[in-house]
């Protein structure tokens, strides 16, 4: 699945042109919690907004955790600390899926019309970007499930991080199968692949 991470390369290339890694922050950014605070969602996200968020989320995935005193939740003991780390990694990967979906939708075309023929090459180019985003989401879904599974083991059965109830809800939904991004992403991938195929079969016409 690692090859799907290449799918975001085009996004990160544009990010390096317009984003300075620390321009949004006046303090030293070092830990996962620091990068997490730089993640933000706009009501209407442009491709640049999504790219910036993907950048911060990827940095968060790679960074170390801050001291438990500075966690996103109250940590009482080592068991809390362990589960907190698993939930955090799960949630970061879920957000990376969401951001890739949002980015992909900027290039997606839900319906192919015969009168789109004059611009079919541009549509195909954009649809391939969209396809790359959705395929990248599959990698992060594999990671999210892995961390959710770690947070679902028996010793955490009666352990809840109450300050992170929404993250606990996500963990529960993944365990139950009611949250399944693979099904959503595969549906979008199949639809986009069909759209690309339809455009490539389409004769060039100038209506």
PDB file of C-alpha atoms in Angstrom:
ATOM      1  CA  UNK A   1       0.000   0.000   0.000  1.00  0.00           C
ATOM      2  CA  UNK A   2       3.002   2.283   0.360  1.00  0.00           C
ATOM      3  CA  UNK A   3       2.863   3.165  -3.316  1.00  0.00           C
ATOM      4  CA  UNK A   4      -0.387   5.035  -2.724  1.00  0.00           C
ATOM      5  CA  UNK A   5       1.493   7.587  -0.644  1.00  0.00           C
ATOM      6  CA  UNK A   6       3.057   8.700  -3.904  1.00  0.00           C
ATOM      7  CA  UNK A   7      -0.422   9.891  -4.759  1.00  0.00           C
ATOM      8  CA  UNK A   8       0.014  12.991  -2.601  1.00  0.00           C
ATOM      9  CA  UNK A   9       3.354  13.928  -4.180  1.00  0.00           C
ATOM     10  CA  UNK A  10       1.725  16.366  -6.588  1.00  0.00           C
ATOM     11  CA  UNK A  11      -0.014  18.047  -3.668  1.00  0.00           C
ATOM     12  CA  UNK A  12       3.119  18.384  -1.584  1.00  0.00           C
ATOM     13  CA  UNK A  13       4.977  19.794  -4.588  1.00  0.00           C
ATOM     14  CA  UNK A  14       2.515  22.684  -4.776  1.00  0.00           C
ATOM     15  CA  UNK A  15       2.676  23.004  -1.015  1.00  0.00           C
ATOM     16  CA  UNK A  16       6.395  23.699  -1.119  1.00  0.00           C
ATOM     17  CA  UNK A  17       5.737  26.570  -3.498  1.00  0.00           C
ATOM     18  CA  UNK A  18       3.241  28.324  -1.274  1.00  0.00           C
ATOM     19  CA  UNK A  19       3.731  27.086   2.289  1.00  0.00           C
ATOM     20  CA  UNK A  20       6.586  27.819   4.616  1.00  0.00           C
ATOM     21  CA  UNK A  21       6.570  25.019   7.232  1.00  0.00           C
ATOM     22  CA  UNK A  22       6.398  27.373  10.191  1.00  0.00           C
ATOM     23  CA  UNK A  23       4.840  30.549   8.849  1.00  0.00           C
ATOM     24  CA  UNK A  24       1.539  29.787  10.592  1.00  0.00           C
ATOM     25  CA  UNK A  25       3.187  29.438  13.973  1.00  0.00           C
ATOM     26  CA  UNK A  26       5.072  31.861  16.213  1.00  0.00           C
ATOM     27  CA  UNK A  27       6.240  29.132  18.589  1.00  0.00           C
ATOM     28  CA  UNK A  28       8.483  26.118  18.225  1.00  0.00           C
ATOM     29  CA  UNK A  29       6.596  23.303  16.540  1.00  0.00           C
ATOM     30  CA  UNK A  30       8.032  19.950  17.579  1.00  0.00           C
ATOM     31  CA  UNK A  31       5.486  17.446  18.856  1.00  0.00           C
ATOM     32  CA  UNK A  32       2.384  15.762  17.478  1.00  0.00           C
ATOM     33  CA  UNK A  33       0.170  17.970  19.605  1.00  0.00           C
ATOM     34  CA  UNK A  34       1.853  21.097  18.177  1.00  0.00           C
ATOM     35  CA  UNK A  35       1.263  20.088  14.573  1.00  0.00           C
ATOM     36  CA  UNK A  36      -2.272  18.971  15.415  1.00  0.00           C
ATOM     37  CA  UNK A  37      -3.094  22.506  16.573  1.00  0.00           C
ATOM     38  CA  UNK A  38      -2.078  23.831  13.147  1.00  0.00           C
ATOM     39  CA  UNK A  39      -4.648  21.624  11.429  1.00  0.00           C
ATOM     40  CA  UNK A  40      -7.835  23.547  10.660  1.00  0.00           C
ATOM     41  CA  UNK A  41     -10.942  23.025   8.544  1.00  0.00           C
ATOM     42  CA  UNK A  42     -12.542  25.782   6.503  1.00  0.00           C
ATOM     43  CA  UNK A  43     -16.218  25.775   5.632  1.00  0.00           C
ATOM     44  CA  UNK A  44     -15.237  25.691   1.965  1.00  0.00           C
ATOM     45  CA  UNK A  45     -11.772  24.216   1.494  1.00  0.00           C
ATOM     46  CA  UNK A  46      -9.732  25.149  -1.552  1.00  0.00           C
ATOM     47  CA  UNK A  47      -7.039  22.769  -2.820  1.00  0.00           C
ATOM     48  CA  UNK A  48      -4.422  24.939  -1.062  1.00  0.00           C
ATOM     49  CA  UNK A  49      -6.286  24.578   2.250  1.00  0.00           C
ATOM     50  CA  UNK A  50      -6.379  20.796   1.876  1.00  0.00           C
ATOM     51  CA  UNK A  51      -2.712  20.641   0.889  1.00  0.00           C
ATOM     52  CA  UNK A  52      -1.718  22.698   3.902  1.00  0.00           C
ATOM     53  CA  UNK A  53      -3.730  20.468   6.225  1.00  0.00           C
ATOM     54  CA  UNK A  54      -2.231  17.314   4.701  1.00  0.00           C
ATOM     55  CA  UNK A  55       1.208  18.798   5.319  1.00  0.00           C
ATOM     56  CA  UNK A  56       0.519  19.469   9.017  1.00  0.00           C
ATOM     57  CA  UNK A  57      -1.154  16.095   9.540  1.00  0.00           C
ATOM     58  CA  UNK A  58       1.749  14.239   7.925  1.00  0.00           C
ATOM     59  CA  UNK A  59       4.173  16.140  10.148  1.00  0.00           C
ATOM     60  CA  UNK A  60       2.048  15.189  13.167  1.00  0.00           C
ATOM     61  CA  UNK A  61       2.173  11.510  12.193  1.00  0.00           C
ATOM     62  CA  UNK A  62       5.964  11.648  12.000  1.00  0.00           C
ATOM     63  CA  UNK A  63       6.574  13.688  15.171  1.00  0.00           C
ATOM     64  CA  UNK A  64       7.033  12.445  18.727  1.00  0.00           C
ATOM     65  CA  UNK A  65       4.363  12.812  21.383  1.00  0.00           C
ATOM     66  CA  UNK A  66       4.690  15.625  23.897  1.00  0.00           C
ATOM     67  CA  UNK A  67       5.010  14.874  27.599  1.00  0.00           C
ATOM     68  CA  UNK A  68       1.709  13.453  28.959  1.00  0.00           C
ATOM     69  CA  UNK A  69       1.286  16.709  30.907  1.00  0.00           C
ATOM     70  CA  UNK A  70       0.657  18.427  27.569  1.00  0.00           C
ATOM     71  CA  UNK A  71      -1.570  15.769  26.022  1.00  0.00           C
ATOM     72  CA  UNK A  72      -4.934  16.570  24.434  1.00  0.00           C
ATOM     73  CA  UNK A  73      -6.611  14.802  27.356  1.00  0.00           C
ATOM     74  CA  UNK A  74      -6.060  14.234  31.068  1.00  0.00           C
ATOM     75  CA  UNK A  75      -3.681  11.311  31.527  1.00  0.00           C
ATOM     76  CA  UNK A  76      -3.908   9.510  34.870  1.00  0.00           C
ATOM     77  CA  UNK A  77      -1.621   6.515  34.382  1.00  0.00           C
ATOM     78  CA  UNK A  78       0.496   4.612  31.859  1.00  0.00           C
ATOM     79  CA  UNK A  79      -2.540   2.736  30.582  1.00  0.00           C
ATOM     80  CA  UNK A  80      -4.264   6.032  29.759  1.00  0.00           C
ATOM     81  CA  UNK A  81      -1.084   7.187  28.052  1.00  0.00           C
ATOM     82  CA  UNK A  82      -0.839   4.065  25.909  1.00  0.00           C
ATOM     83  CA  UNK A  83      -4.449   4.200  24.755  1.00  0.00           C
ATOM     84  CA  UNK A  84      -4.213   7.949  24.162  1.00  0.00           C
ATOM     85  CA  UNK A  85      -1.325   7.410  21.748  1.00  0.00           C
ATOM     86  CA  UNK A  86      -3.241   4.749  19.820  1.00  0.00           C
ATOM     87  CA  UNK A  87      -6.340   6.933  19.570  1.00  0.00           C
ATOM     88  CA  UNK A  88      -4.301   9.922  18.456  1.00  0.00           C
ATOM     89  CA  UNK A  89      -2.648   7.982  15.629  1.00  0.00           C
ATOM     90  CA  UNK A  90      -5.995   6.538  14.568  1.00  0.00           C
ATOM     91  CA  UNK A  91      -7.583   9.986  14.479  1.00  0.00           C
ATOM     92  CA  UNK A  92      -4.696  11.542  12.526  1.00  0.00           C
ATOM     93  CA  UNK A  93      -5.059   8.904   9.836  1.00  0.00           C
ATOM     94  CA  UNK A  94      -8.819   9.395   9.674  1.00  0.00           C
ATOM     95  CA  UNK A  95      -8.301  13.123   9.184  1.00  0.00           C
ATOM     96  CA  UNK A  96      -5.775  12.419   6.442  1.00  0.00           C
ATOM     97  CA  UNK A  97      -8.447  10.360   4.679  1.00  0.00           C
ATOM     98  CA  UNK A  98     -10.939  13.212   4.981  1.00  0.00           C
ATOM     99  CA  UNK A  99      -8.474  15.761   3.630  1.00  0.00           C
ATOM    100  CA  UNK A 100      -7.576  13.554   0.668  1.00  0.00           C
ATOM    101  CA  UNK A 101     -11.272  13.123  -0.045  1.00  0.00           C
ATOM    102  CA  UNK A 102     -11.777  16.882   0.063  1.00  0.00           C
ATOM    103  CA  UNK A 103      -8.775  17.443  -2.192  1.00  0.00           C
ATOM    104  CA  UNK A 104      -9.952  14.765  -4.593  1.00  0.00           C
ATOM    105  CA  UNK A 105     -13.399  16.315  -4.870  1.00  0.00           C
ATOM    106  CA  UNK A 106     -11.823  19.533  -6.138  1.00  0.00           C
ATOM    107  CA  UNK A 107     -10.712  17.635  -9.262  1.00  0.00           C
ATOM    108  CA  UNK A 108     -13.575  15.158  -9.496  1.00  0.00           C
ATOM    109  CA  UNK A 109     -16.355  15.173 -12.068  1.00  0.00           C
ATOM    110  CA  UNK A 110     -19.431  13.311 -10.964  1.00  0.00           C
ATOM    111  CA  UNK A 111     -21.103  13.035 -14.384  1.00  0.00           C
ATOM    112  CA  UNK A 112     -19.601  12.763 -17.866  1.00  0.00           C
ATOM    113  CA  UNK A 113     -21.597  14.565 -20.593  1.00  0.00           C
ATOM    114  CA  UNK A 114     -21.145  14.199 -24.336  1.00  0.00           C
ATOM    115  CA  UNK A 115     -20.692  17.967 -24.636  1.00  0.00           C
ATOM    116  CA  UNK A 116     -17.588  17.785 -22.416  1.00  0.00           C
ATOM    117  CA  UNK A 117     -15.647  16.367 -25.366  1.00  0.00           C
ATOM    118  CA  UNK A 118     -13.718  19.579 -26.229  1.00  0.00           C
ATOM    119  CA  UNK A 119     -12.132  19.562 -22.749  1.00  0.00           C
ATOM    120  CA  UNK A 120     -11.780  15.831 -22.263  1.00  0.00           C
ATOM    121  CA  UNK A 121      -7.975  15.937 -21.865  1.00  0.00           C
ATOM    122  CA  UNK A 122      -8.261  18.469 -19.038  1.00  0.00           C
ATOM    123  CA  UNK A 123     -11.010  16.448 -17.383  1.00  0.00           C
ATOM    124  CA  UNK A 124      -8.919  13.271 -17.593  1.00  0.00           C
ATOM    125  CA  UNK A 125      -5.931  15.049 -16.091  1.00  0.00           C
ATOM    126  CA  UNK A 126      -8.032  16.294 -13.172  1.00  0.00           C
ATOM    127  CA  UNK A 127      -9.760  12.947 -12.692  1.00  0.00           C
ATOM    128  CA  UNK A 128      -6.369  11.239 -12.402  1.00  0.00           C
ATOM    129  CA  UNK A 129      -5.467  13.653  -9.607  1.00  0.00           C
ATOM    130  CA  UNK A 130      -8.753  12.826  -7.924  1.00  0.00           C
ATOM    131  CA  UNK A 131      -8.089   9.104  -8.346  1.00  0.00           C
ATOM    132  CA  UNK A 132      -4.652   9.471  -6.742  1.00  0.00           C
ATOM    133  CA  UNK A 133      -6.197  11.192  -3.724  1.00  0.00           C
ATOM    134  CA  UNK A 134      -8.785   8.470  -3.212  1.00  0.00           C
ATOM    135  CA  UNK A 135      -6.185   5.715  -3.567  1.00  0.00           C
ATOM    136  CA  UNK A 136      -3.953   7.483  -1.046  1.00  0.00           C
ATOM    137  CA  UNK A 137      -6.908   7.403   1.342  1.00  0.00           C
ATOM    138  CA  UNK A 138      -6.805   3.598   1.269  1.00  0.00           C
ATOM    139  CA  UNK A 139      -3.304   3.638   2.760  1.00  0.00           C
ATOM    140  CA  UNK A 140      -4.426   5.836   5.638  1.00  0.00           C
ATOM    141  CA  UNK A 141      -7.495   3.661   6.201  1.00  0.00           C
ATOM    142  CA  UNK A 142      -5.215   0.644   6.670  1.00  0.00           C
ATOM    143  CA  UNK A 143      -3.231   2.646   9.233  1.00  0.00           C
ATOM    144  CA  UNK A 144      -6.348   3.916  11.013  1.00  0.00           C
ATOM    145  CA  UNK A 145      -7.708   0.379  11.385  1.00  0.00           C
ATOM    146  CA  UNK A 146      -4.392  -0.812  12.774  1.00  0.00           C
ATOM    147  CA  UNK A 147      -4.346   1.851  15.499  1.00  0.00           C
ATOM    148  CA  UNK A 148      -8.036   1.343  16.270  1.00  0.00           C
ATOM    149  CA  UNK A 149      -7.364  -2.362  16.727  1.00  0.00           C
ATOM    150  CA  UNK A 150      -4.555  -1.568  19.180  1.00  0.00           C
ATOM    151  CA  UNK A 151      -6.929   0.691  21.131  1.00  0.00           C
ATOM    152  CA  UNK A 152      -9.595  -2.036  21.154  1.00  0.00           C
ATOM    153  CA  UNK A 153      -7.624  -4.790  22.891  1.00  0.00           C
ATOM    154  CA  UNK A 154      -9.066  -6.443  25.978  1.00  0.00           C
ATOM    155  CA  UNK A 155      -7.093  -4.529  28.591  1.00  0.00           C
ATOM    156  CA  UNK A 156      -8.733  -1.295  27.387  1.00  0.00           C
ATOM    157  CA  UNK A 157     -12.249  -2.720  27.530  1.00  0.00           C
ATOM    158  CA  UNK A 158     -13.268  -0.543  30.480  1.00  0.00           C
ATOM    159  CA  UNK A 159     -10.763   2.218  29.834  1.00  0.00           C
ATOM    160  CA  UNK A 160     -12.204   5.375  28.255  1.00  0.00           C
ATOM    161  CA  UNK A 161     -10.452   8.676  27.574  1.00  0.00           C
ATOM    162  CA  UNK A 162     -13.476  10.829  28.391  1.00  0.00           C
ATOM    163  CA  UNK A 163     -11.849  14.040  27.165  1.00  0.00           C
ATOM    164  CA  UNK A 164     -11.650  12.472  23.696  1.00  0.00           C
ATOM    165  CA  UNK A 165     -15.140  11.040  23.408  1.00  0.00           C
ATOM    166  CA  UNK A 166     -15.358  11.641  19.656  1.00  0.00           C
ATOM    167  CA  UNK A 167     -12.113   9.716  19.135  1.00  0.00           C
ATOM    168  CA  UNK A 168     -13.469   6.900  21.285  1.00  0.00           C
ATOM    169  CA  UNK A 169     -16.643   6.938  19.152  1.00  0.00           C
ATOM    170  CA  UNK A 170     -14.527   6.604  16.001  1.00  0.00           C
ATOM    171  CA  UNK A 171     -12.644   3.661  17.522  1.00  0.00           C
ATOM    172  CA  UNK A 172     -15.937   1.985  18.429  1.00  0.00           C
ATOM    173  CA  UNK A 173     -17.422   2.539  14.985  1.00  0.00           C
ATOM    174  CA  UNK A 174     -14.352   1.099  13.269  1.00  0.00           C
ATOM    175  CA  UNK A 175     -14.513  -1.944  15.542  1.00  0.00           C
ATOM    176  CA  UNK A 176     -18.206  -2.446  14.797  1.00  0.00           C
ATOM    177  CA  UNK A 177     -17.735  -1.901  11.066  1.00  0.00           C
ATOM    178  CA  UNK A 178     -20.137   1.038  10.909  1.00  0.00           C
ATOM    179  CA  UNK A 179     -17.265   3.320   9.889  1.00  0.00           C
ATOM    180  CA  UNK A 180     -15.744   1.857   6.731  1.00  0.00           C
ATOM    181  CA  UNK A 181     -13.798   4.249   4.545  1.00  0.00           C
ATOM    182  CA  UNK A 182     -12.603   1.428   2.311  1.00  0.00           C
ATOM    183  CA  UNK A 183     -16.140   0.932   1.003  1.00  0.00           C
ATOM    184  CA  UNK A 184     -16.546   4.679   0.397  1.00  0.00           C
ATOM    185  CA  UNK A 185     -13.144   5.091  -1.247  1.00  0.00           C
ATOM    186  CA  UNK A 186     -13.480   2.013  -3.447  1.00  0.00           C
ATOM    187  CA  UNK A 187     -16.842   3.296  -4.667  1.00  0.00           C
ATOM    188  CA  UNK A 188     -15.280   6.639  -5.608  1.00  0.00           C
ATOM    189  CA  UNK A 189     -12.266   4.930  -7.211  1.00  0.00           C
ATOM    190  CA  UNK A 190     -14.503   2.748  -9.387  1.00  0.00           C
ATOM    191  CA  UNK A 191     -16.626   5.719 -10.415  1.00  0.00           C
ATOM    192  CA  UNK A 192     -13.609   7.869 -11.327  1.00  0.00           C
ATOM    193  CA  UNK A 193     -11.932   5.040 -13.250  1.00  0.00           C
ATOM    194  CA  UNK A 194     -15.155   4.610 -15.238  1.00  0.00           C
ATOM    195  CA  UNK A 195     -15.291   8.373 -15.921  1.00  0.00           C
ATOM    196  CA  UNK A 196     -11.691   8.351 -17.176  1.00  0.00           C
ATOM    197  CA  UNK A 197     -12.501   5.390 -19.408  1.00  0.00           C
ATOM    198  CA  UNK A 198     -15.565   7.166 -20.809  1.00  0.00           C
ATOM    199  CA  UNK A 199     -13.573  10.315 -21.577  1.00  0.00           C
ATOM    200  CA  UNK A 200     -10.750   8.379 -23.232  1.00  0.00           C
ATOM    201  CA  UNK A 201     -13.250   6.624 -25.501  1.00  0.00           C
ATOM    202  CA  UNK A 202     -14.913   9.911 -26.382  1.00  0.00           C
ATOM    203  CA  UNK A 203     -14.101  11.334 -29.845  1.00  0.00           C
ATOM    204  CA  UNK A 204     -12.791  14.889 -29.811  1.00  0.00           C
ATOM    205  CA  UNK A 205     -15.518  17.281 -30.916  1.00  0.00           C
ATOM    206  CA  UNK A 206     -15.969  21.024 -30.797  1.00  0.00           C
ATOM    207  CA  UNK A 207     -19.645  21.631 -30.073  1.00  0.00           C
TER     208      UNK A 207
END
